[in-house]
Amino acid sequence: MAHRVRPWTQADGQELLKLLPYDERLILPALQAVQQGFGYVPKEAVAQIAVALNVSVADVHGVLTYYHELRTTASAPIIVAICVAEACQAAGARELIVHVSANLAPVGGRSTDDQVDVVEVFCLGNCALGPAALINERLVGRLTPNTLEAALSDARVAL
Amino acid sequence: MTNTVYVPIDSAATSVGATAVALAITAEARRRDIDIRLVRNGSRGLLWLEPLVEVETVEGRVGYGPVTAADVAALFDSDFLTGADNGFSVGIVEDIPWLADQQRVTFARVGVIDPLDINDYEAHGGLTGLRTAIALGPSKTVEEVLASGLRGRGGAGFPAGIKWRTVLEAESGQKYVCCNADEGDSGTFADRMLMEGDPFTLIEGMAIAGIAGGATKGLIYIRSEYPDAIATMRAALLIARGCGLLGDDVLGSGKAFDISVRVGAGSYVCGEETAMLESLEGKRGMVRAKPPIPALHGLFGEPTIVNNVLTLGTVPMILAQGAAAYQALGADRSRGTQVFQLAGNIARGGIVERAFGISLKELVETYGGGTRSGRPVRSVQVGGPLGAYFPASALDVAMDYEALLAAGGMLGHGGIVVFDDSVDMAQQARFAMEFCSKESCGKCTPCRVGSVRGTEVIDKIINNVDRNENLELLNDLCDLMIDGSLCAMGGLTPMPVLSALRQFPEDFQR
């Protein structure tokens, strides 16, 4: 998720990989650490991870492209992950997404002010209080267009 | 006397403003110069009442909900600290019939205690199970779990004791306990609530599994969509190490066991046990062919106990109260209790823990109170995105593993999603195929290709293109996915599709 990050450099990337605990010297935890530190996984980091873990570049690339959350470009400062799974659909998620697409950005897109990425997520575990979304790791429920807008304003203030 | 006030820290409660309420109560008490003790408990699971504030009184804990931060001054004005009956009051929480009628075993402490207070945990029966297991030793502990009839709560329903015995009897220098907390099924949130509301019960259950199976390392694979559960489990693990519940000498037993948390990265199929093991090894979450079974050839090829959060979280109670007490609950071959989760368009959603055998109708109507929108219930999906849709006329089915199978459905992880009469069941069927096409790991063709073709075929049916031929094709495709897929993802996706098609044919011909 979006948070304050620093630009990737060879030296910083190397340092970060050294900090991985012994039993997390594995491809996925390494990629997650890089994304946590730098906001995304730059191309150069893929080769660096391969060397550090003594695996092939193809192995690292394979893991990087498998998981929905790993990304190869920087995200907007705010990520709105809207639940599109069944329980939220039953509570009005499809209508909420129509509103968000018209007023903020389509699912998978970025707002015109470049501040917000809208992504879909399959379940946030808030299925009795849907529709739900995760806004920079803050879970919000019983969403309406208005309450979503209010939660977004909070997130903008927190930047 | 200092008043004790409870405001849940569970993320469902905070998603509708519980933290703002807690802050407002603290500020208002200070302003009025009233001494209060504020406890951030888990949620009781009466989610329609969240944020639910509770106040300790001599009669019991009195509840007020739903409350917003703007209501807090009015709460003080109307003497909520003395348990007064005002406009927000729901009475003594444990006397609310919705909760009083439940049989809480796994969720006995959730919402009651401070999740990260190990003394509160112990005062409510915690650690008794682990001490019992240490005294019994591995073989007798496994026998207890077997005798309880506990089956896997992740969805497959495999007897936990048999897995444990297999691991105990396997020869290896390093065995593992892996807890599956990748709760991806829509309509389910019990794993999350247990981790956020009573994390020590999961830690204790894993320690018992470690001692019973001879494993010294435990891993909890938590999905990244649960940031609060991750934080709570990590904090609880630090406390557990600090007080000797984990480490080189678990509660003085001379046995070592420790646990670490691993976080997922957005992949539904990683909830399948072999895909989870691959992901824990840092690889793509691709499903493995079975056999070999994980109990013999699991994490890094070593014998591994893989169980769901609810399975492991129930074990301490079983050991503490005896297998017979747990086995006495339930119906037929489904023993004990199931943590049902009422979700979707439902008036009173939340956690209902009852012995197996309760009817779906009672859960949806008596507990759930029908839809939140007030419109008639049209359809109920049981068991997550791979579970069957039941029409409102067919809710008289007993909720246990075998009865649901006989009725053409499955229990899954116990999620129940209610839809009102505005639902378009053809769209729900299409969504099931589309979801599978997005989340398939890609290892086997019926799932990887079948789900894409399935979405296309349903679109053709909806658009009235060669309807009869495409209906036949869809049925054929579903047969192929059921018979030919490697795991439940492709094998069960036809269940929501075919149940929608058979129970709601009118939605497919508009």
XYZ file of C-alpha atoms in Angstrom:
669
model
C 0.000 0.000 0.000
C 1.038 3.577 -0.524
C 3.207 5.225 2.096
C 6.321 7.386 2.182
C 9.000 5.754 0.092
C 12.464 6.601 -1.176
C 13.832 6.253 -4.704
C 15.556 2.959 -5.444
C 19.325 2.884 -5.716
C 21.646 -0.085 -6.140
C 23.204 0.521 -2.719
C 19.902 1.014 -0.855
C 18.413 -2.051 -2.550
C 21.412 -4.107 -1.488
C 21.165 -2.843 2.079
C 17.474 -3.673 2.276
C 17.978 -7.244 1.069
C 20.700 -7.752 3.680
C 18.168 -6.902 6.384
C 15.893 -9.812 5.433
C 15.735 -12.336 8.276
C 17.429 -15.630 7.448
C 14.188 -17.597 7.018
C 12.710 -14.886 4.795
C 15.507 -14.958 2.259
C 12.931 -16.087 -0.288
C 11.660 -14.510 -3.484
C 8.241 -13.304 -2.331
C 9.382 -11.753 0.977
C 12.282 -10.089 -0.882
C 9.916 -8.566 -3.445
C 7.551 -7.437 -0.691
C 10.435 -5.786 1.166
C 11.531 -3.947 -1.969
C 7.990 -2.761 -2.674
C 7.591 -1.702 0.956
C 10.804 0.301 0.829
C 10.609 1.855 -2.611
C 6.899 1.819 -3.432
C 7.255 -0.619 -6.326
C 9.682 -3.174 -7.723
C 12.026 -1.543 -10.261
C 13.421 -3.662 -13.070
C 16.936 -3.373 -11.676
C 15.792 -4.790 -8.345
C 14.685 -8.016 -10.050
C 18.250 -8.802 -11.121
C 19.565 -7.753 -7.741
C 17.183 -10.095 -5.900
C 18.125 -12.943 -8.236
C 21.799 -12.493 -7.383
C 21.178 -12.028 -3.656
C 19.066 -15.182 -3.370
C 21.020 -17.212 -5.917
C 17.985 -17.861 -8.130
C 17.337 -17.049 -11.768
C 15.950 -13.729 -12.987
C 13.107 -15.730 -14.529
C 12.147 -17.115 -11.114
C 11.981 -13.631 -9.616
C 10.086 -12.295 -12.628
C 7.640 -15.207 -12.373
C 6.800 -14.417 -8.752
C 6.632 -10.672 -9.427
C 4.053 -11.145 -12.169
C 1.983 -13.727 -10.287
C 0.743 -11.712 -7.317
C -1.852 -8.970 -7.900
C -0.362 -6.616 -5.338
C 3.200 -6.512 -6.583
C 3.731 -3.656 -9.029
C 6.491 -2.510 -11.345
C 5.608 1.190 -11.402
C 4.903 3.666 -8.622
C 1.341 3.928 -7.331
C -0.532 7.129 -6.573
C -0.141 8.307 -2.964
C -3.633 7.040 -2.136
C -4.850 3.577 -3.072
C -8.569 2.896 -2.828
C -9.148 -0.846 -2.940
C -12.865 -1.442 -3.434
C -14.298 -4.835 -2.608
C -16.065 -6.305 -5.631
C -16.847 -9.729 -4.153
C -20.297 -11.238 -3.683
C -21.175 -10.024 -0.177
C -20.403 -6.422 -1.092
C -22.209 -6.832 -4.424
C -25.295 -7.874 -2.458
C -24.977 -4.670 -0.431
C -24.528 -2.312 -3.378
C -20.873 -2.505 -4.492
C -21.783 -2.586 -8.192
C -23.617 0.748 -7.841
C -20.778 2.231 -5.790
C -18.274 1.304 -8.504
C -20.417 3.007 -11.143
C -20.281 6.158 -9.007
C -16.518 5.900 -8.423
C -15.854 5.290 -12.122
C -17.838 8.390 -13.048
C -16.449 10.661 -10.348
C -12.961 9.473 -9.423
C -11.407 6.897 -11.714
C -12.414 3.584 -13.263
C -11.300 0.388 -11.545
C -7.649 -0.073 -12.461
C -7.279 3.649 -13.236
C -5.876 6.805 -11.667
C -7.703 10.020 -10.774
C -7.082 13.048 -12.995
C -5.165 14.808 -10.190
C -2.844 11.770 -9.976
C -3.548 11.423 -6.249
C -5.690 8.290 -6.205
C -5.465 4.806 -7.727
C -8.681 2.785 -7.753
C -8.200 -0.968 -7.638
C -10.543 -3.910 -7.143
C -10.082 -6.402 -4.351
C -11.860 -9.679 -3.668
C -13.034 -9.450 -0.072
C -11.777 -7.407 2.851
C -13.487 -9.484 5.531
C -16.082 -6.801 6.236
C -18.914 -8.747 4.649
C -21.709 -7.831 7.059
C -20.998 -4.104 6.739
C -20.572 -3.743 2.993
C -19.893 -2.136 0.652
C -16.330 -1.960 1.936
C -13.023 -0.501 0.810
C -9.484 -0.235 2.062
C -8.093 3.283 1.755
C -4.341 3.195 2.421
C -4.813 0.317 4.888
C -7.799 1.929 6.619
C -10.887 -0.254 6.333
C -14.181 1.538 5.759
C -17.637 -0.012 5.693
C -21.334 0.720 5.020
C -20.058 2.851 2.164
C -22.171 5.312 0.255
C -20.816 7.805 -2.287
C -20.783 10.415 0.521
C -18.992 8.357 3.166
C -16.450 7.194 0.609
C -15.791 10.824 -0.301
C -15.361 11.700 3.398
C -12.896 8.850 3.941
C -10.979 9.968 0.861
C -10.775 13.518 2.207
C -9.292 12.130 5.441
C -6.715 10.243 3.397
C -5.827 13.365 1.421
C -5.350 15.301 4.657
C -3.127 12.560 6.050
C -0.730 12.774 3.078
C -15.277 3.457 41.400
C -13.601 3.627 38.013
C -15.998 2.809 35.219
C -14.830 0.319 32.628
C -15.946 1.106 29.095
C -15.415 -1.221 26.141
C -15.129 -0.009 22.534
C -14.155 -2.649 19.967
C -10.894 -2.408 18.050
C -12.008 -5.056 15.553
C -11.614 -3.688 12.045
C -15.309 -4.170 11.187
C -16.145 -1.928 14.134
C -13.442 0.600 13.290
C -14.609 0.586 9.654
C -17.787 2.263 10.861
C -16.185 4.653 13.334
C -15.337 2.777 16.553
C -11.964 4.469 16.989
C -13.527 7.923 16.656
C -16.055 6.864 19.302
C -13.288 5.656 21.625
C -11.399 8.945 21.251
C -14.575 10.943 21.841
C -15.357 8.964 25.011
C -11.857 9.540 26.384
C -12.051 13.271 25.629
C -15.553 13.660 27.031
C -14.656 11.825 30.249
C -11.643 14.069 30.717
C -13.758 17.161 30.064
C -16.245 16.060 32.726
C -13.472 14.992 35.087
C -14.730 11.402 35.204
C -12.261 8.574 35.709
C -12.818 5.774 33.204
C -10.884 2.715 32.095
C -11.251 2.262 28.339
C -10.706 -1.241 26.969
C -10.464 -1.883 23.235
C -12.011 -5.356 23.041
C -12.677 -7.531 20.004
C -16.135 -7.430 18.483
C -18.951 -9.538 19.934
C -19.972 -10.224 16.361
C -23.294 -8.375 16.500
C -22.042 -6.348 13.611
C -25.230 -4.443 12.832
C -24.872 -2.803 16.262
C -21.301 -1.619 15.618
C -19.863 0.560 16.952
C -21.174 -1.156 20.097
C -20.024 0.481 23.332
C -20.275 -1.555 26.529
C -20.166 -0.438 30.149
C -19.363 -2.722 33.061
C -22.116 -2.772 35.728
C -22.879 -5.088 38.644
C -25.586 -6.774 36.540
C -23.239 -7.324 33.617
C -22.003 -5.402 30.597
C -24.638 -3.040 29.214
C -24.441 -2.253 25.513
C -25.106 0.904 23.514
C -25.171 0.813 19.748
C -24.795 1.728 17.054
C -23.049 4.819 18.420
C -21.247 7.572 16.507
C -18.701 10.029 17.873
C -21.398 12.708 17.665
C -23.572 10.686 20.078
C -20.965 10.494 22.827
C -21.950 13.660 24.724
C -25.574 12.470 24.734
C -24.420 9.103 26.102
C -22.760 10.828 29.052
C -25.770 13.105 29.560
C -28.056 10.081 29.775
C -25.883 8.302 32.373
C -24.583 5.455 30.258
C -21.751 4.961 32.749
C -24.289 3.596 35.241
C -25.858 1.344 32.632
C -28.904 3.583 32.232
C -31.568 2.636 29.732
C -31.472 5.379 27.120
C -32.174 5.627 23.413
C -28.952 3.784 22.506
C -29.260 0.962 25.041
C -29.508 -2.638 23.905
C -29.544 -3.944 27.478
C -27.192 -6.513 29.012
C -25.252 -7.681 25.947
C -25.039 -11.318 27.026
C -28.819 -11.411 27.492
C -29.574 -10.318 23.911
C -31.314 -13.439 22.537
C -29.209 -13.274 19.342
C -26.100 -13.835 21.476
C -27.603 -15.706 24.433
C -28.831 -18.545 22.181
C -25.411 -19.152 20.672
C -23.017 -21.919 21.689
C -19.723 -20.082 21.667
C -16.697 -22.316 21.947
C -14.171 -21.039 19.412
C -15.445 -17.493 19.905
C -15.973 -17.756 23.679
C -13.532 -14.954 24.474
C -13.920 -12.777 21.372
C -15.403 -9.404 22.318
C -15.140 -10.267 26.000
C -11.447 -9.759 26.666
C -8.731 -7.299 25.751
C -7.147 -9.182 22.822
C -3.559 -8.375 23.802
C -3.853 -8.853 27.573
C -2.404 -12.281 28.327
C -3.624 -12.103 31.940
C -7.171 -11.426 30.770
C -6.739 -14.373 28.400
C -5.619 -16.679 31.184
C -8.367 -15.445 33.506
C -10.878 -16.559 30.855
C -9.564 -20.091 30.560
C -6.586 -19.475 28.293
C -3.477 -21.700 28.473
C -5.376 -24.525 30.199
C -5.486 -26.473 26.941
C -1.762 -26.160 26.317
C -0.940 -27.209 29.888
C -3.222 -30.219 29.418
C -1.497 -31.108 26.147
C 1.937 -30.837 27.766
C 0.803 -33.166 30.560
C -0.799 -35.636 28.126
C 2.127 -35.800 25.701
C 1.955 -36.011 21.906
C 0.082 -39.306 21.344
C -2.655 -38.685 23.860
C -3.099 -35.098 22.635
C -3.605 -36.385 19.111
C -6.106 -38.938 20.461
C -8.061 -36.126 22.141
C -8.272 -34.139 18.922
C -9.339 -37.279 17.046
C -11.953 -38.107 19.687
C -13.405 -34.592 19.535
C -14.377 -35.156 15.910
C -12.881 -31.785 14.937
C -12.765 -31.390 11.168
C -10.972 -28.799 9.084
C -12.844 -25.516 9.174
C -11.164 -24.146 6.061
C -13.718 -25.919 3.929
C -12.486 -29.409 3.156
C -13.648 -30.826 6.476
C -10.840 -33.369 6.823
C -10.494 -34.773 10.382
C -7.778 -32.720 12.099
C -6.652 -35.584 14.328
C -5.797 -37.805 11.360
C -3.544 -35.115 9.882
C -1.880 -34.626 13.239
C -1.323 -38.360 13.718
C 0.223 -38.624 10.246
C 2.677 -35.852 11.081
C 3.444 -37.293 14.517
C 4.283 -40.689 12.980
C 6.398 -39.204 10.169
C 10.177 -39.233 10.598
C 11.899 -35.917 10.051
C 14.408 -33.566 11.619
C 12.186 -30.531 10.994
C 8.395 -30.522 10.995
C 6.117 -27.497 10.614
C 2.714 -26.208 11.662
C 1.250 -23.879 9.029
C -1.843 -21.908 9.831
C -3.920 -20.934 6.837
C -5.177 -17.403 7.499
C -5.718 -16.601 3.823
C -9.444 -16.129 4.348
C -10.375 -15.141 0.804
C -13.973 -16.346 0.560
C -16.406 -13.488 0.238
C -18.873 -13.631 3.109
C -16.335 -14.948 5.596
C -14.576 -12.982 8.304
C -14.338 -15.340 11.281
C -10.591 -15.926 10.898
C -10.022 -12.189 10.869
C -12.204 -11.614 13.921
C -10.562 -14.422 15.878
C -7.068 -13.107 15.085
C -8.063 -9.553 15.996
C -10.219 -10.496 18.983
C -8.427 -13.462 20.599
C -4.998 -13.926 19.005
C -3.597 -15.977 21.877
C -6.059 -18.788 21.230
C -4.543 -19.249 17.778
C -1.020 -19.132 19.193
C -1.967 -21.634 21.901
C -3.637 -23.907 19.344
C -0.550 -23.854 17.132
C 1.689 -24.590 20.107
C -0.516 -27.573 20.962
C -0.282 -28.743 17.346
C 3.498 -28.322 17.490
C 3.832 -30.392 20.628
C 1.397 -33.031 19.339
C 3.045 -33.383 15.952
C 6.648 -32.865 16.991
C 7.046 -29.591 15.104
C 9.172 -26.721 16.391
C 8.314 -24.083 13.794
C 4.979 -22.483 13.035
C 3.997 -20.082 10.285
C 0.804 -18.066 9.958
C 0.000 -17.084 6.379
C -2.221 -14.007 6.640
C -3.666 -12.269 3.611
C -2.462 -8.729 3.025
C -6.072 -7.506 2.879
C -6.114 -7.902 6.704
C -3.627 -5.264 7.933
C -5.154 -5.063 11.422
C -5.089 -8.836 11.926
C -1.429 -8.878 10.846
C -0.555 -6.155 13.361
C -2.483 -7.846 16.189
C -0.920 -11.258 15.549
C 2.580 -9.769 15.422
C 2.015 -7.924 18.710
C 0.577 -11.071 20.314
C 3.583 -13.127 19.186
C 5.965 -10.687 20.915
C 3.951 -10.955 24.130
C 3.775 -14.754 23.830
C 7.555 -14.974 23.498
C 8.004 -12.599 26.418
C 5.959 -14.756 28.790
C 7.305 -18.151 27.741
C 4.272 -19.301 25.779
C 6.617 -19.529 22.789
C 10.356 -20.099 22.655
C 12.873 -22.783 23.585
C 10.904 -24.042 26.566
C 7.148 -23.661 25.988
C 5.540 -23.121 29.420
C 8.344 -25.093 31.038
C 7.663 -28.220 28.994
C 11.221 -28.513 27.726
C 9.814 -28.352 24.185
C 10.608 -25.619 21.696
C 8.049 -23.919 19.484
C 7.995 -20.537 17.796
C 5.772 -18.863 15.215
C 6.272 -16.217 12.570
C 3.791 -14.311 10.436
C 3.980 -14.279 6.650
C 1.868 -11.949 4.563
C 0.205 -12.796 1.260
C 0.245 -10.565 -1.798
C -3.253 -10.747 -3.221
C -4.007 -14.210 -4.557
C -7.227 -16.071 -3.782
C -5.867 -19.476 -4.725
C -3.157 -19.170 -2.053
C -5.910 -20.182 0.364
C -5.658 -23.666 -1.173
C -3.261 -25.495 1.125
C -0.635 -26.555 -1.412
C -0.643 -23.159 -3.135
C -0.201 -21.614 0.317
C 2.825 -23.835 0.951
C 4.342 -22.755 -2.370
C 3.722 -19.126 -1.442
C 5.283 -19.685 2.000
C 8.336 -20.987 0.153
C 8.398 -17.619 -1.619
C 7.253 -18.939 -4.987
C 4.274 -18.391 -7.278
C 1.175 -19.694 -5.523
C 0.715 -22.647 -7.864
C -1.321 -25.614 -6.684
C 0.577 -28.888 -6.185
C -0.738 -32.261 -7.275
C -1.698 -34.523 -4.363
C -0.366 -37.048 -3.380
C 2.073 -36.564 -1.787
C -0.017 -35.075 1.016
C 1.292 -32.058 2.959
C 1.228 -34.041 6.210
C 4.129 -36.064 4.776
C 5.558 -33.731 2.160
C 4.573 -30.186 3.071
C 6.574 -27.001 3.600
C 10.057 -27.425 2.053
C 9.153 -31.096 1.598
C 8.875 -31.745 5.340
C 5.930 -33.163 7.328
C 3.529 -30.267 7.946
C 0.291 -29.790 9.844
C -1.780 -27.393 7.735
C -4.961 -26.161 9.408
C -7.271 -23.168 9.197
C -7.392 -20.447 11.883
C -10.709 -21.698 13.267
C -9.501 -25.313 13.455
C -6.351 -24.408 15.371
C -8.161 -21.748 17.396
C -10.689 -24.327 18.634
C -8.084 -26.833 19.825
C -7.289 -25.068 23.153
C -10.959 -25.254 24.194
C -11.127 -28.929 23.213
C -8.095 -29.771 25.329
C -9.310 -27.573 28.203
C -12.851 -28.908 28.344
C -12.257 -32.434 27.072
C -12.965 -34.034 23.721
C -16.256 -35.488 24.952
C -17.764 -32.062 25.625
C -17.007 -30.941 22.079
C -18.008 -34.232 20.504
C -21.367 -34.039 22.302
C -22.323 -31.073 20.112
C -23.279 -31.338 16.457
C -25.090 -33.587 13.994
C -24.070 -36.886 12.389
C -20.436 -36.735 11.322
C -20.164 -32.960 11.831
C -19.165 -32.643 15.469
C -18.858 -29.548 17.600
C -19.773 -26.039 16.591
C -19.457 -24.039 13.396
C -18.772 -20.334 13.334
C -21.349 -19.157 10.797
C -20.888 -15.736 9.261
C -23.992 -13.825 8.174
C -23.153 -11.406 5.399
C -24.252 -9.479 2.343
C -27.648 -7.840 2.267
C -28.678 -8.863 5.774
C -30.417 -6.950 8.551
C -28.471 -8.504 11.450
C -25.143 -9.689 10.127
C -22.285 -11.089 12.142
C -20.994 -14.180 13.908
C -23.353 -16.984 14.901
C -21.557 -19.913 16.525
C -23.912 -22.849 16.903
C -23.648 -26.623 16.908
C -23.783 -28.174 13.448
C -27.287 -29.054 12.298
C -28.989 -25.667 12.647
C -31.034 -24.867 9.541
C -30.040 -22.290 6.968
C -33.520 -20.828 7.365
C -33.008 -20.186 11.077
C -29.677 -18.502 10.384
C -31.012 -16.263 7.611
C -34.429 -15.463 9.062
C -34.272 -15.767 12.861
C -30.716 -14.538 13.357
C -30.268 -12.532 10.171
C -33.711 -10.942 10.229
C -33.959 -10.983 6.442
C -32.408 -8.342 4.226
C -30.961 -4.991 5.238
C -32.750 -3.357 2.299
C -36.111 -4.639 3.595
C -36.869 -6.337 0.274
C -37.592 -10.071 0.075
C -34.694 -12.541 0.227
C -34.243 -14.088 -3.209
C -31.029 -16.024 -3.031
C -28.453 -17.161 -0.477
C -24.918 -18.218 -1.335
C -23.419 -20.629 1.169
C -19.721 -21.403 1.459
C -18.000 -18.561 -0.384
C -17.565 -17.776 -4.090
C -17.346 -21.490 -4.917
C -20.522 -22.328 -3.001
C -24.046 -22.936 -4.266
C -26.845 -20.392 -4.515
C -30.021 -21.478 -2.713
C -33.376 -19.917 -3.591
C -35.394 -18.445 -0.708
C -37.795 -21.390 -0.999
C -35.078 -23.949 -0.251
C -33.526 -22.705 2.976
C -34.742 -25.654 5.006
C -31.403 -27.401 4.830
C -29.402 -28.555 7.844
C -26.027 -26.868 8.102
C -23.565 -29.717 8.349
C -20.945 -31.027 5.944
C -22.877 -34.023 4.608
C -26.394 -32.540 4.599
C -25.200 -29.581 2.537
C -23.429 -31.860 0.076
C -26.639 -33.864 -0.295
C -28.517 -30.624 -0.988
C -26.093 -29.771 -3.802
C -24.019 -27.272 -1.847
C -21.073 -27.164 0.495
C -20.324 -25.652 3.863
C -16.966 -24.165 2.901
C -15.718 -21.807 5.578
C -19.224 -21.141 6.897
C -20.011 -17.907 5.076
C -23.631 -17.086 4.228
C -24.312 -14.256 1.778
C -27.873 -13.001 1.401
C -29.208 -11.261 -1.744
C -32.534 -9.492 -2.122
C -34.862 -9.627 -5.127
C -32.884 -7.032 -7.077
C -30.124 -9.579 -7.766
C -29.485 -10.724 -11.327
C -28.471 -14.354 -10.976
C -27.100 -14.569 -14.520
C -24.644 -11.824 -13.565
C -23.746 -13.735 -10.388
C -23.057 -16.856 -12.458
C -20.941 -14.818 -14.850
C -19.049 -13.310 -11.917
C -18.176 -16.784 -10.605
C -16.501 -17.669 -13.923
C -14.839 -14.273 -14.225
C -13.493 -14.521 -10.676
C -12.045 -17.953 -11.483
C -10.403 -16.603 -14.634
C -8.759 -13.807 -12.638
C -7.657 -15.953 -9.724
C -6.792 -19.287 -11.367
C -3.163 -20.213 -10.717
C -2.991 -21.464 -14.304
C -1.545 -24.874 -13.600
C -4.404 -26.959 -14.987
C -6.243 -26.321 -18.252
C -9.871 -26.887 -17.180
C -9.598 -24.053 -14.679
C -7.268 -21.704 -16.589
C -9.016 -21.929 -19.959
C -12.415 -23.200 -18.854
C -13.139 -20.147 -16.744
C -12.421 -17.770 -19.634
C -14.591 -19.819 -21.995
C -17.247 -20.037 -19.286
C -17.459 -16.253 -19.009
C -17.817 -15.976 -22.794
C -20.482 -18.656 -23.002
C -22.547 -17.070 -20.230
C -22.310 -13.731 -22.053
C -23.674 -15.400 -25.188
C -26.543 -16.943 -23.233
C -27.375 -13.603 -21.616
C -27.305 -11.961 -25.078
C -29.485 -14.680 -26.541
C -26.893 -15.979 -29.020
C -27.575 -19.630 -29.940
C -29.136 -20.081 -26.517
C -29.763 -23.839 -26.512
C -26.388 -24.765 -27.980
C -24.601 -22.509 -25.523
C -26.557 -23.822 -22.539
C -25.488 -27.317 -23.533
C -21.923 -26.099 -23.942
C -21.965 -24.471 -20.504
C -23.176 -27.692 -18.884
C -20.469 -29.665 -20.710
C -17.804 -27.168 -19.715
C -18.894 -27.321 -16.075
C -18.707 -31.132 -16.126
C -15.190 -30.908 -17.486
C -14.100 -28.379 -14.865
C -15.602 -30.477 -12.065
C -13.919 -33.688 -13.230
C -10.673 -32.355 -14.630
C -9.452 -29.570 -12.344
C -6.537 -30.048 -9.987
C -8.055 -28.251 -6.997
C -11.305 -26.792 -5.693
C -10.876 -23.494 -7.564
C -11.691 -24.971 -10.967
C -13.544 -27.965 -9.542
C -16.082 -25.963 -7.583
C -16.531 -22.825 -9.709
C -19.312 -24.684 -11.566
C -21.241 -24.971 -8.284
C -22.433 -21.339 -8.118
C -22.826 -21.299 -11.916
C -24.969 -24.418 -12.183
C -26.999 -23.687 -9.053
C -27.829 -20.233 -10.420
C -28.709 -21.720 -13.794
C -30.914 -24.464 -12.348
C -32.626 -22.492 -9.598
C -33.060 -19.199 -11.456
C -33.401 -20.094 -15.176
C -35.600 -17.045 -15.788
C -32.618 -14.731 -15.189
C -30.780 -16.310 -18.120
C -33.476 -15.547 -20.670
C -34.334 -11.903 -20.683
